[in-house]
Short mmCIF file of C-alpha atoms in Angstrom, two decimals:
data_model
loop_
_atom_site.label_atom_id
_atom_site.label_comp_id
_atom_site.label_asym_id
_atom_site.label_seq_id
_atom_site.Cartn_x
_atom_site.Cartn_y
_atom_site.Cartn_z
CA UNK C 25 -2.90 -12.61 -0.65
CA UNK C 26 -2.60 -10.86 -3.98
CA UNK C 27 0.54 -9.84 -5.78
CA UNK C 28 0.93 -6.23 -6.85
CA UNK C 29 0.82 -7.42 -10.44
CA UNK C 30 -2.66 -8.92 -10.01
CA UNK C 31 -4.02 -5.72 -8.51
CA UNK C 32 -2.29 -3.66 -11.22
CA UNK C 33 -3.87 -5.80 -13.95
CA UNK C 34 -7.30 -5.65 -12.31
CA UNK C 35 -7.22 -1.87 -12.04
CA UNK C 36 -5.98 -1.36 -15.62
CA UNK C 37 -8.74 -3.66 -16.93
CA UNK C 38 -11.34 -1.85 -14.82
CA UNK C 39 -10.08 1.50 -16.11
CA UNK C 40 -10.47 0.31 -19.70
CA UNK C 41 -13.99 -0.90 -18.95
CA UNK C 42 -14.98 2.38 -17.38
CA UNK C 43 -13.52 4.38 -20.24
CA UNK C 44 -15.93 2.57 -22.57
CA UNK C 45 -18.87 3.11 -20.21
CA UNK C 46 -18.69 6.87 -20.74
CA UNK C 47 -20.55 9.39 -18.61
CA UNK C 48 -21.50 7.33 -15.56
CA UNK C 49 -18.00 7.49 -14.10
CA UNK C 50 -18.19 11.19 -13.25
CA UNK C 51 -21.26 10.95 -11.01
CA UNK C 52 -20.50 11.94 -7.38
CA UNK C 53 -20.82 8.38 -6.16
CA UNK C 54 -18.04 7.18 -8.41
CA UNK C 55 -15.55 9.80 -7.28
CA UNK C 56 -14.06 7.62 -4.51
CA UNK C 57 -13.50 4.76 -6.92
CA UNK C 58 -11.86 7.10 -9.41
CA UNK C 59 -9.58 8.56 -6.75
CA UNK C 60 -8.44 5.25 -5.34
CA UNK C 61 -7.94 3.75 -8.80
CA UNK C 62 -5.90 6.70 -9.99
CA UNK C 63 -3.67 6.83 -6.91
CA UNK C 64 -3.12 3.08 -6.71
CA UNK C 65 -2.31 2.85 -10.43
CA UNK C 66 0.09 5.77 -10.04
CA UNK C 67 1.87 4.00 -7.19
CA UNK C 68 1.97 0.59 -8.82
CA UNK C 69 3.14 1.83 -12.22
CA UNK C 70 6.38 2.92 -10.56
CA UNK C 71 7.02 -0.52 -9.08
CA UNK C 72 8.43 -3.61 -10.83
CA UNK C 73 4.96 -5.17 -11.08
CA UNK C 74 4.03 -2.90 -13.98
CA UNK C 75 6.54 -4.72 -16.17
CA UNK C 76 5.39 -8.24 -15.22
CA UNK C 77 3.06 -10.67 -16.97
CA UNK C 78 1.34 -13.92 -15.89
CA UNK C 79 4.04 -15.99 -17.60
CA UNK C 80 6.82 -14.14 -15.81
CA UNK C 81 5.09 -14.59 -12.47
CA UNK C 82 4.57 -18.31 -13.14
CA UNK C 83 8.22 -18.75 -14.20
CA UNK C 84 9.41 -16.91 -11.10
CA UNK C 85 7.31 -19.05 -8.75
CA UNK C 86 8.39 -22.32 -10.37
CA UNK C 87 12.04 -21.32 -10.10
CA UNK C 88 11.51 -20.35 -6.49
CA UNK C 89 9.89 -23.65 -5.52
CA UNK C 90 13.05 -25.54 -4.50
CA UNK C 91 14.25 -22.58 -2.42
CA UNK C 92 12.01 -23.23 0.60
CA UNK C 93 10.86 -19.67 1.07
CA UNK C 94 7.55 -18.86 2.66
CA UNK C 95 4.68 -17.50 0.57
CA UNK C 96 5.06 -14.04 2.12
CA UNK C 97 8.81 -13.97 1.31
CA UNK C 98 8.27 -14.99 -2.31
CA UNK C 99 5.52 -12.36 -2.61
CA UNK C 100 7.83 -9.65 -1.34
CA UNK C 101 10.61 -10.69 -3.73
CA UNK C 102 8.09 -10.60 -6.61
CA UNK C 103 6.74 -7.19 -5.63
CA UNK C 104 10.01 -5.45 -4.78
CA UNK C 105 12.60 -7.05 -7.07
CA UNK C 106 15.55 -6.67 -4.65
CA UNK C 107 18.90 -6.03 -6.26
CA UNK C 108 21.27 -6.31 -3.33
CA UNK C 109 22.00 -8.77 -0.54
CA UNK C 110 20.86 -6.21 2.06
CA UNK C 111 17.37 -6.05 0.56
CA UNK C 112 17.10 -9.84 0.45
CA UNK C 113 18.08 -10.06 4.11
CA UNK C 114 15.24 -7.66 4.91
CA UNK C 115 12.64 -9.72 3.14
CA UNK C 116 13.77 -13.23 4.06
CA UNK C 117 13.65 -13.90 7.77
CA UNK C 118 16.87 -15.22 9.36
CA UNK C 119 18.54 -15.28 5.98
CA UNK C 120 21.99 -15.66 7.53
CA UNK C 121 20.96 -19.01 8.99
CA UNK C 122 18.83 -20.28 6.11
CA UNK C 123 20.83 -19.19 3.07
CA UNK C 124 24.53 -19.19 2.36
CA UNK C 125 26.16 -16.24 0.62
CA UNK C 126 26.17 -18.11 -2.68
CA UNK C 127 22.49 -18.84 -2.37
CA UNK C 128 21.77 -15.16 -1.74
CA UNK C 129 23.83 -14.25 -4.79
CA UNK C 130 21.92 -16.89 -6.76
CA UNK C 131 18.62 -15.38 -5.61
CA UNK C 132 19.69 -11.94 -6.75
CA UNK C 133 20.65 -13.35 -10.15
CA UNK C 134 17.36 -15.23 -10.51
CA UNK C 135 15.33 -12.17 -9.53
CA UNK C 136 17.25 -9.92 -11.91
CA UNK C 137 17.05 -12.50 -14.66
CA UNK C 138 13.39 -13.45 -14.56
CA UNK C 139 11.73 -10.23 -13.39
CA UNK C 140 12.14 -7.37 -15.86
CA UNK C 141 13.89 -4.37 -14.43
CA UNK C 142 13.47 -0.64 -14.82
CA UNK C 143 14.74 0.22 -18.34
CA UNK C 144 15.82 3.73 -17.25
CA UNK C 145 17.85 2.36 -14.37
CA UNK C 146 19.46 -0.25 -16.58
CA UNK C 147 20.33 2.29 -19.28
CA UNK C 148 21.91 4.53 -16.68
CA UNK C 149 23.91 1.58 -15.32
CA UNK C 150 24.98 0.60 -18.84
CA UNK C 151 26.01 4.18 -19.58
CA UNK C 152 28.06 4.26 -16.37
CA UNK C 153 29.73 0.98 -17.29
CA UNK C 154 30.61 2.30 -20.77
CA UNK C 155 32.03 5.50 -19.28
CA UNK C 156 34.16 3.48 -16.87
CA UNK C 157 35.46 1.29 -19.68
CA UNK C 158 36.25 4.37 -21.77
CA UNK C 159 38.15 5.91 -18.83
CA UNK C 160 40.14 2.72 -18.27
CA UNK C 161 41.08 2.44 -21.95
CA UNK C 162 42.22 6.04 -22.24
CA UNK P 6 0.32 -5.52 0.36
CA UNK P 7 -3.14 -6.40 -0.96
CA UNK P 8 -5.46 -9.15 0.19
CA UNK P 9 -8.72 -10.52 -1.10
CA UNK P 10 -11.50 -10.31 1.50
CA UNK P 11 -14.75 -12.23 1.22
CA UNK P 12 -17.73 -10.19 2.29
CA UNK P 13 -21.49 -10.44 2.29
CA UNK P 14 -23.80 -7.49 1.97
CA UNK P 15 -27.33 -6.61 0.87
CA UNK P 16 -27.33 -4.24 -2.10
CA UNK P 17 -30.25 -1.98 -2.86
CA UNK P 18 -30.90 -1.50 -6.57
CA UNK P 19 -33.20 1.47 -7.25
CA UNK P 20 -35.93 0.98 -9.90
CA UNK P 21 -34.31 3.25 -12.46
CA UNK P 22 -31.44 0.75 -12.70
CA UNK P 23 -33.69 -2.23 -13.44
CA UNK P 24 -32.87 -2.04 -17.15
CA UNK P 25 -29.24 -2.88 -16.41
CA UNK P 26 -27.74 -6.29 -15.83
CA UNK P 27 -28.02 -7.16 -12.14
CA UNK P 28 -24.34 -8.00 -12.00
CA UNK P 29 -23.26 -4.61 -13.27
CA UNK P 30 -25.68 -2.68 -11.09
CA UNK P 31 -24.58 -4.59 -8.01
CA UNK P 32 -20.88 -4.17 -8.86
CA UNK P 33 -21.31 -0.43 -9.30
CA UNK P 34 -23.19 -0.12 -5.99
CA UNK P 35 -20.53 -2.11 -4.12
CA UNK P 36 -17.72 -0.03 -5.56
CA UNK P 37 -19.61 3.15 -4.74
CA UNK P 38 -20.08 2.00 -1.16
CA UNK P 39 -16.66 0.60 -0.36
CA UNK P 40 -13.94 1.99 -2.70
CA UNK P 41 -11.44 4.21 -0.89
CA UNK P 42 -13.08 3.51 2.47
CA UNK P 43 -11.56 1.84 5.51
CA UNK P 44 -13.46 -1.11 7.00
CA UNK P 45 -12.79 -1.56 10.73
CA UNK P 46 -10.24 -4.34 11.35
CA UNK P 47 -10.10 -5.17 7.65
CA UNK P 48 -8.22 -2.45 5.79
CA UNK P 49 -8.54 0.12 3.01
CA UNK P 50 -10.91 -1.19 0.34
CA UNK P 51 -9.68 -0.64 -3.21
CA UNK P 52 -12.10 -2.20 -5.69
CA UNK P 53 -14.35 -5.17 -6.32
CA UNK P 54 -12.56 -8.33 -7.44
CA UNK P 55 -15.56 -10.54 -8.30
CA UNK P 56 -19.02 -11.57 -7.23
CA UNK P 57 -19.14 -15.14 -5.97
CA UNK P 58 -22.88 -15.54 -5.33
CA UNK P 59 -25.99 -13.55 -5.96
CA UNK P 60 -28.95 -14.62 -3.92
CA UNK P 61 -32.60 -13.96 -4.76
CA UNK P 62 -33.71 -10.35 -5.00
CA UNK P 63 -36.59 -9.21 -2.81
CA UNK P 64 -38.82 -6.17 -2.99
CA UNK P 65 -40.12 -4.86 0.32
CA UNK P 66 -43.36 -3.01 0.84
CA UNK P 67 -43.02 0.75 0.73
CA UNK P 68 -39.74 0.67 -1.20
CA UNK P 69 -39.71 0.20 -4.98
CA UNK P 70 -36.07 -0.93 -5.05
CA UNK P 71 -34.97 -4.54 -5.04
CA UNK P 72 -32.67 -5.83 -2.34
CA UNK P 73 -30.16 -8.52 -3.22
CA UNK P 74 -27.84 -10.37 -0.84
CA UNK P 75 -24.43 -10.58 -2.49
CA UNK P 76 -21.38 -12.67 -1.65
CA UNK P 77 -18.34 -11.00 -3.18
CA UNK P 78 -14.59 -10.54 -2.89
CA UNK P 79 -12.97 -7.17 -2.50
CA UNK P 80 -9.34 -6.12 -3.00
CA UNK P 81 -8.21 -4.61 0.28
CA UNK P 82 -4.95 -2.87 1.16
CA UNK P 83 -3.80 -4.58 4.33
CA UNK P 84 -0.04 -5.12 4.56
CA UNK P 85 0.98 -7.99 6.80
CA UNK P 86 3.19 -7.31 9.83
CA UNK P 87 6.89 -7.16 9.06
CA UNK P 88 6.21 -6.43 5.38
CA UNK P 89 8.63 -4.13 3.58
CA UNK P 90 7.01 -1.22 1.77
CA UNK P 91 8.27 1.77 -0.16
CA UNK P 92 6.66 5.19 0.21
CA UNK P 93 7.41 8.90 0.04
CA UNK P 94 8.07 11.19 2.97
CA UNK P 95 5.13 13.54 3.38
CA UNK P 96 6.51 15.65 6.21
CA UNK P 97 8.38 15.37 9.53
CA UNK P 98 7.11 16.44 12.92
CA UNK P 99 7.91 15.86 16.57
CA UNK P 100 5.81 12.68 16.44
CA UNK P 101 8.08 11.19 13.77
CA UNK P 102 8.27 10.86 10.03
CA UNK P 103 4.97 10.79 8.14
CA UNK P 104 5.05 8.64 5.04
CA UNK P 105 2.55 8.44 2.20
CA UNK P 106 2.02 5.92 -0.58
CA UNK P 107 -0.24 8.08 -2.73
CA UNK P 108 -3.38 6.07 -2.14
CA UNK P 109 -2.69 5.66 1.61
CA UNK P 110 -1.41 8.46 3.78
CA UNK P 111 -1.50 7.53 7.44
CA UNK P 112 1.88 5.90 7.93
CA UNK P 113 4.00 7.07 10.84
CA UNK P 114 7.54 6.17 11.78
CA UNK P 115 8.01 7.17 15.45
CA UNK P 116 11.34 8.70 16.54
CA UNK P 117 12.48 5.58 18.41
CA UNK P 118 12.17 3.53 15.19
CA UNK P 119 14.42 5.79 13.14
CA UNK P 120 18.02 4.83 12.42
CA UNK P 121 19.79 5.80 15.65
CA UNK P 122 21.16 8.28 16.51
CA UNK P 123 18.47 10.56 15.07
CA UNK P 124 17.87 14.22 15.75
CA UNK P 125 15.01 16.59 14.90
CA UNK P 126 16.13 19.81 13.26
CA UNK P 127 13.65 22.44 14.49
CA UNK P 128 14.66 25.08 11.98
CA UNK P 129 13.98 22.94 8.95
CA UNK P 130 11.37 20.70 10.62
CA UNK P 131 13.14 17.59 9.42
CA UNK P 132 14.51 14.45 11.08
CA UNK P 133 18.08 13.49 10.33
CA UNK P 134 20.28 10.49 10.92
CA UNK P 135 23.68 11.24 12.47
CA UNK P 136 25.64 8.65 10.57
CA UNK P 137 29.15 8.11 11.91
CA UNK P 138 31.97 6.69 9.86
CA UNK P 139 35.72 6.69 10.46
CA UNK P 140 35.96 9.88 8.45
CA UNK P 141 33.51 11.74 10.70
CA UNK P 142 29.81 12.25 11.21
CA UNK P 143 27.45 12.80 8.27
CA UNK P 144 24.00 14.21 8.83
CA UNK P 145 21.60 12.39 6.53
CA UNK P 146 18.43 14.45 6.14
CA UNK P 147 15.01 12.88 5.62
CA UNK P 148 13.63 15.43 3.15
CA UNK P 149 10.08 15.73 1.89
CA UNK P 150 9.28 13.76 -1.23
CA UNK P 151 12.16 11.35 -0.78
CA UNK P 152 11.43 7.68 -1.34
CA UNK P 153 11.76 5.65 1.83
CA UNK P 154 11.74 1.91 2.47
CA UNK P 155 10.24 0.85 5.81
CA UNK P 156 8.99 -2.23 7.63
CA UNK P 157 5.43 -2.39 9.00
CA UNK P 158 5.53 -3.04 12.75
CA UNK P 159 2.01 -2.25 13.86
CA UNK P 160 -1.39 -1.29 12.62
CA UNK P 161 -4.03 0.70 14.49
CA UNK P 162 -7.69 0.60 13.67
CA UNK P 163 -9.91 3.28 15.19
CA UNK P 164 -13.68 3.05 15.02
CA UNK P 165 -14.70 6.42 13.65
CA UNK P 166 -18.44 5.74 13.49
CA UNK P 167 -20.44 8.75 14.68
CA UNK P 168 -21.05 8.59 18.44
CA UNK P 169 -24.53 10.05 18.36
CA UNK P 170 -26.22 12.80 20.40
CA UNK P 171 -26.11 11.03 23.81
CA UNK P 172 -22.35 11.44 24.23
CA UNK P 173 -22.41 15.11 23.20
CA UNK P 174 -25.23 15.91 25.64
CA UNK P 175 -23.40 14.33 28.58
CA UNK P 176 -20.26 16.35 27.78
CA UNK P 177 -22.25 19.58 27.84
CA UNK P 178 -24.01 18.64 31.10
CA UNK P 179 -20.67 17.94 32.82
CA UNK P 180 -19.39 21.43 32.08
CA UNK P 181 -22.36 23.72 32.53
CA UNK P 182 -20.35 26.89 33.07
CA UNK P 183 -18.15 26.30 30.07
CA UNK P 184 -20.63 25.32 27.39
CA UNK P 185 -19.07 27.66 24.82
CA UNK P 186 -15.62 26.19 25.36
CA UNK P 187 -17.04 22.66 25.05
CA UNK P 188 -18.52 23.43 21.64
CA UNK P 189 -15.29 25.16 20.62
CA UNK P 190 -13.41 22.02 21.59
CA UNK P 191 -15.74 19.87 19.51
CA UNK P 192 -15.24 22.04 16.48
CA UNK P 193 -11.45 21.88 16.77
CA UNK P 194 -11.60 18.14 17.48
CA UNK P 195 -9.09 16.47 15.20
CA UNK P 196 -10.32 13.81 12.83
CA UNK P 197 -8.77 10.50 13.74
CA UNK P 198 -7.46 8.39 10.98
CA UNK P 199 -9.44 5.13 10.93
CA UNK P 200 -6.41 3.07 9.89
CA UNK P 201 -2.81 3.93 10.75
CA UNK P 202 0.35 1.99 10.07
CA UNK P 203 3.37 2.23 12.34
CA UNK P 204 6.68 1.53 10.71
CA UNK P 205 10.35 1.23 11.48
CA UNK P 206 13.52 1.99 9.54
CA UNK P 207 15.87 0.82 12.26
CA UNK P 208 17.49 -1.94 10.21
CA UNK P 209 20.21 -2.12 7.57
CA UNK P 210 18.63 -1.56 4.18
CA UNK P 211 15.72 0.51 5.52
CA UNK P 212 15.37 4.25 5.21
CA UNK P 213 15.82 6.53 2.23
CA UNK P 214 16.54 4.54 -0.93
CA UNK P 215 19.40 6.90 -1.70
CA UNK P 216 21.23 5.83 1.49
CA UNK P 217 21.61 2.24 0.30
CA UNK P 218 21.98 2.50 -3.49
CA UNK P 219 25.60 2.11 -4.51
#
């Protein structure tokens, strides 16, 4: 199984390589490859994997080791970066039996801490928080 | 979402490519053959990951090209069952909600797997979820272009290899008086998608992202 980050990196490297190659990429045979690369890169660049690096992935997996999650569950957490308990319950099977509420909260914190989030989303959240504080003060 | 699949194939390198490195020529041929294509019971092939083994190249009489048996690994889109994916709603129909991920389009969420109770609005051709709270019922529409989170429940592979002339001839023979209608049927025959995913959004947390973001 591959993580989204690995596929993202492979496709970006391939794109760089093909840019250098020049004219061969527009031949009719290469059209399928161009299409699939373009669409997949477009999809993946909007997911959390576009902001990850090998070090981040390694750190995430080492932190996740004591948690006793299956490979598929860790992969989903890495690819989707869940931010709420509901999302974690979707990705981890029988989470009510295997994890306590504190552990779920801890998981959310680890995920949010190690995996970089969407800067736009975080700026919007920070702006909301500032507005709320301003409203409370006045 | 993506898996690495080991495959073996014989690649034909035409003589005008002999000046290139064998690795590059073979990689280009493999990508040309498999990228953006569905392999039966494997998945949608994306791109070549690496070449693990190149065996000896042979030239056969009558053909100037060299044939090389290649062992390689290909990146394939093949989500595992129960995986959570995020896509966009392409359109809604009586069959359910059609979801696309950009590079892969044939994802269907049938009506029984929508958040219940669900209703199909004929006028706007859109499915909606009749969400009831203490304050009353809200109709949550599943509009086109909205991001939707779903779980993969099933995958369907259809072998779309051409059937050949024998099948077509037997169809025509069976309906001698209606040969024109038979050919008309063939021309309007719908193309079957070789690989379809069936999904569900019938769980808390699934469905439009906007439904669950606080």
